Amino acid sequence: MTIKHTDLVHAGRQDLRQLGVHALPVDLSTTYPLPELGTGTASLDALVAGQQQADNPVYARLFNPTVDRWERSLAQAEDAEAAVAFSSGMAALTACILALRATGNHIVAVRPVYGTSDHLLSSGLLGNEISWVLPEEVGEAIRPDTALVMIETPANPTLKLVDIEAVVQQAGSLPVLVDSTFATPILQQPLRHGASMVLHSATKFLGGHGDVIAGVIACSEEIAQQLRQVRIATGALLHPWAAYLLHRSMPTLKLRVERAQAGAMALAERLAADPRVAAVHYPGLPGGIDHGAFSRQMNGPGSVLAFEVKGGFPVAEAVIGKVELMTPAVSLGSVDTLIQHPAALTHRVMEEDARTGCGIGPGLLRLSTGLEDADDLWNDLDQALNFALTTRQRAA
Ligand SMILES: Cc1ncc(COP(=O)(O)O)c(C=O)c1O
């Protein structure tokens, strides 16, 4: 189901008229006056138990109205009962793992996922055990102490799709967490396919302008209460300025996602027909991607693509060094185009065998298309590819 622009523009702003303001207010208070101790005690008890709101916020680690408004807008976009915001995508993933610790120590996950997510799960830093499996092996990997199944679709950086409903079916009563950062709620709403939690690195498309680090989980109110308890106890808060910027970006989310997607489609088609390129990974192209999962769970292929250059690492490195319009940098989902080398940067933290085993090789580049004109982007990439190949030929 596609989200309406109207809902993106108005979600989470319901109390503004009553407040007598038009623009989103930013509340920077760290503490709130409590002349009646009874109100303070009751509010504190409610918030520490994970309730969304109380009569008084008490202290900004427990509640902030600016953050709460953005959470409500994101929950509506994901068709979720609730959303809980964190200081980063990694803080959001950490909170999910900690919240479920009481039910077990074991996690089943499918590679690839974002490099640091892989590292967090594999290192056991939070005391968990992990089984990395193929999507069809999720059911077999579940143990009595399994607390969580995690997938990322489309996956960073290979754009591999995982069939959400097929994984949910194998997980049975276990919660399934879907990192849906690449899709945004515009292109995919995992809760509609039976997932229990949706994770976004809001640093990417939700912020959309490269100036906010944030994370969020959309889920049921029951899970949200557990996550809020972890957030209050660990302090992995989203700052109200960041929540303001995120909420300000919501009305343009669909416009940005659709515009960037058109650019990515044009680039993917040109790259796929280019003899300098060995392979293109993009859900909008035929072949290579699970198109059954695509048509079941996605409204569009999005604006991130990956491609493998012929000539491997030296050519990929030269392309990165030569682009002029595109910014050679990690991250994605901004209004401008970013290109990076996953094996050297975003997925460097993984064990090498695991990295190459899931297709993150030396010639792979990941590109996140922004809002620029596709012809300008192509001209930039074309000159960088030409330079890289000429340099390589000279060296040979
Ligand atoms: C798919 C995905 N998930 C999670 C994260 C982590 O998010 P953050 O950098 O906001 O902590 C990233 C970061 O690149 C990502 O790409």
Short mmCIF file of C-alpha atoms and ligand atoms in Angstrom, two decimals:
data_model
loop_
_atom_site.label_atom_id
_atom_site.label_comp_id
_atom_site.label_asym_id
_atom_site.label_seq_id
_atom_site.Cartn_x
_atom_site.Cartn_y
_atom_site.Cartn_z
CA MET A 1 0.00 0.00 0.00
CA THR A 2 1.39 3.39 -0.87
CA ILE A 3 1.53 6.14 1.71
CA LYS A 4 -0.31 9.36 0.92
CA HIS A 5 1.58 12.65 0.74
CA THR A 6 -1.23 14.13 2.87
CA ASP A 7 -0.44 11.75 5.73
CA LEU A 8 3.30 12.43 5.51
CA VAL A 9 2.66 16.18 5.67
CA HIS A 10 0.30 16.06 8.66
CA ALA A 11 1.34 13.05 10.76
CA GLY A 12 2.48 13.80 14.30
CA ARG A 13 1.31 17.43 14.16
CA GLN A 14 -2.12 16.91 15.76
CA ASP A 15 -1.44 19.01 18.85
CA LEU A 16 0.00 22.06 17.05
CA ARG A 17 -3.31 23.87 16.54
CA GLN A 18 -4.13 23.51 20.22
CA LEU A 19 -0.67 24.86 21.05
CA GLY A 20 -1.37 27.80 18.74
CA VAL A 21 1.69 27.22 16.52
CA HIS A 22 2.18 26.25 12.90
CA ALA A 23 5.79 25.08 12.77
CA LEU A 24 7.03 22.15 14.88
CA PRO A 25 8.07 23.38 18.35
CA VAL A 26 11.44 22.24 19.72
CA ASP A 27 11.42 21.60 23.46
CA LEU A 28 14.99 21.61 24.76
CA SER A 29 14.14 21.30 28.48
CA THR A 30 16.12 18.69 30.34
CA THR A 31 13.84 18.90 33.37
CA TYR A 32 10.24 19.94 34.06
CA PRO A 33 8.81 21.77 37.10
CA LEU A 34 7.12 19.39 39.56
CA PRO A 35 5.41 21.48 42.27
CA GLU A 36 3.10 18.55 43.10
CA LEU A 37 5.24 15.65 44.11
CA GLY A 38 2.37 13.17 43.61
CA THR A 39 2.10 14.06 39.91
CA GLY A 40 5.86 13.65 39.59
CA THR A 41 5.86 10.22 41.23
CA ALA A 42 2.94 8.91 39.18
CA SER A 43 4.46 10.25 35.93
CA LEU A 44 7.87 8.83 36.74
CA ASP A 45 6.39 5.39 37.50
CA ALA A 46 4.43 5.38 34.24
CA LEU A 47 7.34 6.45 32.04
CA VAL A 48 9.89 4.12 33.65
CA ALA A 49 7.43 1.26 33.03
CA GLY A 50 7.62 2.14 29.34
CA GLN A 51 4.39 4.08 28.83
CA GLN A 52 4.41 6.46 25.89
CA GLN A 53 3.31 9.54 27.84
CA ALA A 54 2.46 10.78 31.33
CA ASP A 55 0.99 13.92 32.91
CA ASN A 56 4.48 15.39 33.34
CA PRO A 57 7.63 14.46 31.34
CA VAL A 58 9.68 14.69 34.59
CA TYR A 59 13.12 14.51 32.91
CA ALA A 60 14.14 14.54 29.23
CA ARG A 61 15.65 11.05 29.35
CA LEU A 62 12.12 9.78 30.08
CA PHE A 63 10.10 11.78 27.54
CA ASN A 64 10.42 14.65 25.10
CA PRO A 65 7.43 16.06 23.18
CA THR A 66 9.46 16.95 20.05
CA VAL A 67 10.77 13.38 19.80
CA ASP A 68 7.31 12.00 20.57
CA ARG A 69 5.78 13.91 17.63
CA TRP A 70 8.31 12.47 15.17
CA GLU A 71 7.79 8.97 16.59
CA ARG A 72 4.05 9.30 16.00
CA SER A 73 4.60 10.39 12.39
CA LEU A 74 6.99 7.50 11.72
CA ALA A 75 4.62 4.99 13.36
CA GLN A 76 1.85 6.17 11.08
CA ALA A 77 4.10 5.84 8.01
CA GLU A 78 5.00 2.25 8.98
CA ASP A 79 1.37 1.43 9.90
CA ALA A 80 2.64 0.57 13.39
CA GLU A 81 1.09 1.11 16.81
CA ALA A 82 4.24 2.84 18.01
CA ALA A 83 7.76 3.93 17.17
CA VAL A 84 10.70 4.42 19.52
CA ALA A 85 13.52 6.75 18.48
CA PHE A 86 17.20 6.35 19.36
CA SER A 87 20.42 8.29 18.98
CA SER A 88 21.52 6.14 15.99
CA GLY A 89 20.55 3.07 14.00
CA MET A 90 23.11 1.07 15.99
CA ALA A 91 21.57 2.25 19.28
CA ALA A 92 18.18 1.07 17.98
CA LEU A 93 19.55 -2.39 17.13
CA THR A 94 21.29 -2.58 20.52
CA ALA A 95 18.02 -1.76 22.28
CA CYS A 96 16.20 -4.57 20.43
CA ILE A 97 18.84 -7.09 21.48
CA LEU A 98 18.84 -5.90 25.10
CA ALA A 99 15.05 -5.77 25.30
CA LEU A 100 14.80 -9.42 24.23
CA ARG A 101 17.62 -10.72 26.43
CA ALA A 102 15.14 -11.95 29.04
CA THR A 103 13.68 -14.45 26.54
CA GLY A 104 17.01 -15.87 25.31
CA ASN A 105 20.54 -15.26 24.25
CA HIS A 106 20.54 -16.57 20.70
CA ILE A 107 19.87 -14.66 17.49
CA VAL A 108 19.34 -16.06 14.00
CA ALA A 109 20.26 -13.69 11.17
CA VAL A 110 20.71 -13.64 7.40
CA ARG A 111 23.74 -12.06 5.70
CA PRO A 112 24.50 -9.56 4.41
CA VAL A 113 23.53 -6.80 6.78
CA TYR A 114 25.23 -3.43 7.37
CA GLY A 115 28.85 -4.05 8.43
CA THR A 116 28.59 -2.70 11.97
CA SER A 117 25.31 -4.58 12.54
CA ASP A 118 27.17 -7.73 11.46
CA HIS A 119 29.98 -6.86 13.84
CA LEU A 120 27.64 -6.15 16.77
CA LEU A 121 25.86 -9.49 16.29
CA SER A 122 29.00 -11.56 15.51
CA SER A 123 31.27 -10.13 18.23
CA GLY A 124 28.93 -11.08 21.07
CA LEU A 125 29.60 -7.64 22.52
CA LEU A 126 26.14 -7.70 24.09
CA GLY A 127 26.55 -11.27 25.33
CA ASN A 128 24.51 -12.84 22.54
CA GLU A 129 25.21 -15.85 20.35
CA ILE A 130 24.53 -15.71 16.62
CA SER A 131 23.75 -18.19 13.85
CA TRP A 132 24.22 -16.75 10.35
CA VAL A 133 22.07 -18.73 7.93
CA LEU A 134 20.55 -18.60 4.46
CA PRO A 135 16.94 -17.34 4.34
CA GLU A 136 15.55 -20.85 3.83
CA GLU A 137 17.51 -22.18 6.85
CA VAL A 138 16.02 -19.81 9.45
CA GLY A 139 13.55 -22.41 10.81
CA GLU A 140 16.23 -25.10 11.29
CA ALA A 141 18.54 -22.68 13.13
CA ILE A 142 15.99 -21.79 15.83
CA ARG A 143 16.87 -23.13 19.31
CA PRO A 144 14.99 -23.05 22.64
CA ASP A 145 17.06 -20.00 23.63
CA THR A 146 16.51 -18.08 20.37
CA ALA A 147 15.09 -14.63 21.11
CA LEU A 148 15.18 -12.90 17.75
CA VAL A 149 15.37 -13.38 13.99
CA MET A 150 16.94 -10.52 12.07
CA ILE A 151 17.03 -9.75 8.35
CA GLU A 152 17.91 -6.70 6.29
CA THR A 153 16.06 -6.23 3.01
CA PRO A 154 17.13 -4.79 0.62
CA ALA A 155 20.50 -5.70 2.09
CA ASN A 156 23.44 -3.35 2.45
CA PRO A 157 25.45 -3.34 0.18
CA THR A 158 24.43 -6.09 -2.29
CA LEU A 159 20.74 -5.13 -2.57
CA LYS A 160 19.84 -8.78 -2.00
CA LEU A 161 16.16 -9.19 -1.09
CA VAL A 162 14.88 -11.51 1.62
CA ASP A 163 11.27 -12.71 1.47
CA ILE A 164 9.84 -11.29 4.72
CA GLU A 165 6.75 -13.52 4.81
CA ALA A 166 8.81 -16.69 4.23
CA VAL A 167 11.10 -15.80 7.16
CA VAL A 168 8.17 -14.85 9.42
CA GLN A 169 6.57 -18.21 8.70
CA GLN A 170 9.73 -20.08 9.71
CA ALA A 171 10.17 -17.92 12.83
CA GLY A 172 6.76 -19.00 14.20
CA SER A 173 6.12 -17.12 17.43
CA LEU A 174 9.59 -15.50 17.56
CA PRO A 175 9.90 -11.79 16.81
CA VAL A 176 11.34 -10.91 13.39
CA LEU A 177 13.28 -7.66 13.09
CA VAL A 178 13.58 -6.21 9.58
CA ASP A 179 16.15 -3.52 8.84
CA SER A 180 14.24 -1.62 6.16
CA THR A 181 16.60 1.36 5.93
CA PHE A 182 17.11 1.08 2.15
CA ALA A 183 13.38 0.84 1.42
CA THR A 184 11.90 3.47 3.77
CA PRO A 185 8.20 3.11 4.60
CA ILE A 186 7.46 4.48 1.12
CA LEU A 187 8.70 1.34 -0.62
CA GLN A 188 8.15 -1.34 2.01
CA GLN A 189 6.14 -1.78 5.22
CA PRO A 190 7.46 -4.98 6.85
CA LEU A 191 4.82 -5.07 9.62
CA ARG A 192 2.20 -5.70 6.94
CA HIS A 193 4.11 -8.88 6.09
CA GLY A 194 4.15 -10.19 9.64
CA ALA A 195 7.43 -8.71 10.97
CA SER A 196 7.37 -7.60 14.61
CA MET A 197 9.89 -4.76 14.43
CA VAL A 198 11.13 -2.44 11.67
CA LEU A 199 14.50 -0.78 12.07
CA HIS A 200 15.63 2.33 10.25
CA SER A 201 18.92 4.04 10.34
CA ALA A 202 17.08 7.36 10.20
CA THR A 203 20.47 8.89 9.40
CA LYS A 204 19.72 7.88 5.80
CA PHE A 205 16.52 8.60 3.85
CA LEU A 206 14.36 9.62 6.81
CA GLY A 207 16.72 12.49 7.65
CA GLY A 208 17.53 12.77 3.98
CA HIS A 209 19.96 15.70 4.09
CA GLY A 210 23.09 14.18 5.60
CA ASP A 211 22.88 16.20 8.81
CA VAL A 212 21.28 13.91 11.43
CA ILE A 213 22.36 10.65 13.07
CA ALA A 214 19.32 8.74 14.36
CA GLY A 215 17.62 5.37 14.57
CA VAL A 216 14.08 4.18 15.12
CA ILE A 217 12.10 0.99 15.70
CA ALA A 218 8.46 0.76 14.56
CA CYS A 219 6.54 -1.99 16.37
CA SER A 220 3.58 -2.88 18.59
CA GLU A 221 2.91 -0.81 21.73
CA GLU A 222 3.84 -3.89 23.79
CA ILE A 223 7.35 -4.10 22.27
CA ALA A 224 7.66 -0.31 22.34
CA GLN A 225 7.21 -0.36 26.12
CA GLN A 226 10.17 -2.74 26.46
CA LEU A 227 12.28 -0.58 24.14
CA ARG A 228 11.43 2.60 26.04
CA GLN A 229 12.53 0.91 29.27
CA VAL A 230 15.90 0.09 27.67
CA ARG A 231 16.19 3.61 26.27
CA ILE A 232 15.50 5.21 29.64
CA ALA A 233 18.00 2.93 31.40
CA THR A 234 20.78 3.15 28.80
CA GLY A 235 20.22 6.77 27.75
CA ALA A 236 20.50 6.17 23.99
CA LEU A 237 18.22 9.15 23.36
CA LEU A 238 17.42 11.07 20.24
CA HIS A 239 18.13 14.77 20.77
CA PRO A 240 15.10 17.04 20.16
CA TRP A 241 16.96 19.04 17.48
CA ALA A 242 17.53 15.81 15.57
CA ALA A 243 13.87 14.83 16.02
CA TYR A 244 12.86 18.26 14.71
CA LEU A 245 14.99 17.84 11.59
CA LEU A 246 13.66 14.31 11.05
CA HIS A 247 10.05 15.44 11.40
CA ARG A 248 10.72 18.38 9.07
CA SER A 249 11.94 15.88 6.45
CA MET A 250 8.82 13.68 6.61
CA PRO A 251 6.58 15.73 4.26
CA THR A 252 9.19 15.44 1.47
CA LEU A 253 10.06 11.77 2.04
CA LYS A 254 7.96 10.34 -0.76
CA LEU A 255 9.01 13.07 -3.20
CA ARG A 256 12.68 12.47 -2.43
CA VAL A 257 12.46 8.67 -2.55
CA GLU A 258 10.61 8.64 -5.88
CA ARG A 259 12.83 11.25 -7.51
CA ALA A 260 16.05 9.53 -6.39
CA GLN A 261 14.66 6.17 -7.50
CA ALA A 262 14.11 7.48 -11.06
CA GLY A 263 17.78 8.54 -11.14
CA ALA A 264 18.94 5.17 -9.84
CA MET A 265 16.89 3.34 -12.45
CA ALA A 266 18.47 5.39 -15.25
CA LEU A 267 21.98 4.79 -13.92
CA ALA A 268 21.36 1.07 -13.33
CA GLU A 269 20.19 0.59 -16.92
CA ARG A 270 23.21 2.41 -18.32
CA LEU A 271 25.63 0.53 -16.08
CA ALA A 272 24.03 -2.81 -16.98
CA ALA A 273 24.66 -2.11 -20.69
CA ASP A 274 28.23 -0.90 -20.13
CA PRO A 275 31.14 -3.13 -21.11
CA ARG A 276 33.32 -1.65 -18.32
CA VAL A 277 30.94 -3.10 -15.72
CA ALA A 278 30.90 -6.78 -14.71
CA ALA A 279 27.58 -6.81 -12.82
CA VAL A 280 24.88 -4.48 -11.50
CA HIS A 281 22.84 -5.26 -8.37
CA TYR A 282 19.56 -3.39 -8.30
CA PRO A 283 16.02 -4.67 -7.63
CA GLY A 284 14.75 -2.62 -10.58
CA LEU A 285 16.68 -4.71 -13.11
CA PRO A 286 15.74 -8.19 -14.33
CA GLY A 287 17.87 -11.10 -13.08
CA GLY A 288 19.90 -11.67 -9.93
CA ILE A 289 17.24 -10.42 -7.48
CA ASP A 290 14.34 -12.40 -5.94
CA HIS A 291 11.59 -10.83 -8.02
CA GLY A 292 8.91 -12.84 -6.19
CA ALA A 293 9.86 -11.11 -2.95
CA PHE A 294 10.17 -7.80 -4.82
CA SER A 295 6.62 -7.86 -6.15
CA ARG A 296 5.18 -9.17 -2.87
CA GLN A 297 6.77 -6.66 -0.51
CA MET A 298 8.14 -3.61 -2.37
CA ASN A 299 6.52 -0.68 -4.17
CA GLY A 300 9.71 0.20 -6.00
CA PRO A 301 13.42 -0.64 -6.22
CA GLY A 302 14.71 2.44 -4.38
CA SER A 303 17.74 4.56 -5.06
CA VAL A 304 20.69 2.49 -3.84
CA LEU A 305 22.49 0.25 -6.30
CA ALA A 306 25.75 -1.65 -6.34
CA PHE A 307 27.95 -2.50 -9.29
CA GLU A 308 31.14 -4.45 -9.90
CA VAL A 309 33.75 -2.89 -12.14
CA LYS A 310 35.91 -4.99 -14.42
CA GLY A 311 39.50 -4.84 -13.19
CA GLY A 312 38.70 -5.21 -9.47
CA PHE A 313 40.06 -3.07 -6.65
CA PRO A 314 42.47 -0.76 -8.57
CA VAL A 315 39.69 0.32 -10.95
CA ALA A 316 37.14 0.70 -8.14
CA GLU A 317 39.64 2.77 -6.14
CA ALA A 318 40.36 5.01 -9.14
CA VAL A 319 36.63 5.59 -9.77
CA ILE A 320 36.18 6.68 -6.15
CA GLY A 321 39.13 9.06 -6.46
CA LYS A 322 37.91 10.60 -9.73
CA VAL A 323 34.17 11.34 -9.26
CA GLU A 324 33.51 15.06 -9.05
CA LEU A 325 29.75 15.61 -8.74
CA MET A 326 29.20 12.55 -6.58
CA THR A 327 30.65 12.61 -3.09
CA PRO A 328 32.98 9.71 -2.32
CA ALA A 329 31.71 8.96 1.20
CA VAL A 330 29.95 6.36 3.33
CA SER A 331 26.25 6.74 4.24
CA LEU A 332 23.35 7.00 1.82
CA GLY A 333 19.87 8.39 1.35
CA SER A 334 20.86 12.03 1.10
CA VAL A 335 19.65 14.63 -1.41
CA ASP A 336 23.05 14.35 -3.09
CA THR A 337 24.70 11.25 -4.58
CA LEU A 338 27.19 9.28 -2.52
CA ILE A 339 29.49 6.50 -3.73
CA GLN A 340 31.69 4.24 -1.61
CA HIS A 341 33.68 1.00 -1.54
CA PRO A 342 31.94 -1.40 0.92
CA ALA A 343 34.85 -3.86 1.37
CA ALA A 344 37.21 -1.00 2.31
CA LEU A 345 34.76 1.03 4.41
CA THR A 346 31.19 0.14 5.52
CA HIS A 347 31.80 -3.64 5.65
CA ARG A 348 35.50 -3.60 6.50
CA VAL A 349 34.72 -4.54 10.10
CA MET A 350 33.41 -7.98 8.98
CA GLU A 351 35.58 -11.10 8.88
CA GLU A 352 37.04 -11.29 5.37
CA ASP A 353 35.63 -14.78 4.63
CA ALA A 354 32.15 -13.73 5.69
CA ARG A 355 32.44 -10.57 3.60
CA THR A 356 33.50 -12.25 0.38
CA GLY A 357 31.09 -15.14 1.09
CA CYS A 358 28.12 -12.80 0.81
CA GLY A 359 29.31 -11.09 -2.35
CA ILE A 360 31.17 -8.03 -1.06
CA GLY A 361 34.22 -8.25 -3.29
CA PRO A 362 37.12 -5.90 -4.17
CA GLY A 363 35.48 -4.52 -7.33
CA LEU A 364 32.11 -3.71 -5.74
CA LEU A 365 30.99 -0.08 -5.43
CA ARG A 366 27.78 1.10 -3.75
CA LEU A 367 26.02 4.15 -5.07
CA SER A 368 23.18 6.08 -3.42
CA THR A 369 21.53 8.32 -5.97
CA GLY A 370 20.43 11.78 -4.87
CA LEU A 371 18.12 14.26 -6.56
CA GLU A 372 20.51 15.45 -9.27
CA ASP A 373 19.69 15.04 -12.97
CA ALA A 374 20.49 11.52 -14.12
CA ASP A 375 22.45 12.75 -17.17
CA ASP A 376 24.77 14.76 -14.95
CA LEU A 377 25.33 11.76 -12.70
CA TRP A 378 26.01 9.52 -15.67
CA ASN A 379 28.50 11.99 -17.17
CA ASP A 380 30.38 12.05 -13.87
CA LEU A 381 30.46 8.27 -13.52
CA ASP A 382 31.37 7.83 -17.17
CA GLN A 383 34.42 10.12 -16.93
CA ALA A 384 35.50 8.42 -13.69
CA LEU A 385 35.21 4.96 -15.27
CA ASN A 386 37.13 6.12 -18.34
CA PHE A 387 39.88 7.58 -16.19
CA ALA A 388 40.08 4.45 -14.03
CA LEU A 389 40.37 2.09 -16.99
CA THR A 390 42.88 4.26 -18.85
CA THR A 391 45.04 4.48 -15.74
CA ARG A 392 44.86 0.72 -15.32
CA GLN A 393 45.72 0.05 -18.97
CA ARG A 394 48.74 2.36 -18.68
CA ALA A 395 49.90 0.56 -15.55
CA ALA A 396 49.55 -2.89 -17.17
C1 LIG B 1 21.15 -0.69 6.63
C2 LIG B 1 21.74 0.01 7.82
N1 LIG B 1 21.34 -0.31 9.04
C3 LIG B 1 21.85 0.28 10.15
C4 LIG B 1 22.84 1.23 10.04
C5 LIG B 1 23.40 1.88 11.28
O1 LIG B 1 22.83 3.15 11.41
P1 LIG B 1 23.57 4.40 12.12
O2 LIG B 1 24.77 4.72 11.32
O3 LIG B 1 22.50 5.45 12.10
O4 LIG B 1 23.90 3.95 13.50
C6 LIG B 1 23.30 1.61 8.77
C7 LIG B 1 24.36 2.62 8.62
O5 LIG B 1 24.92 2.80 7.56
C8 LIG B 1 22.74 0.98 7.63
O6 LIG B 1 23.15 1.28 6.39
#
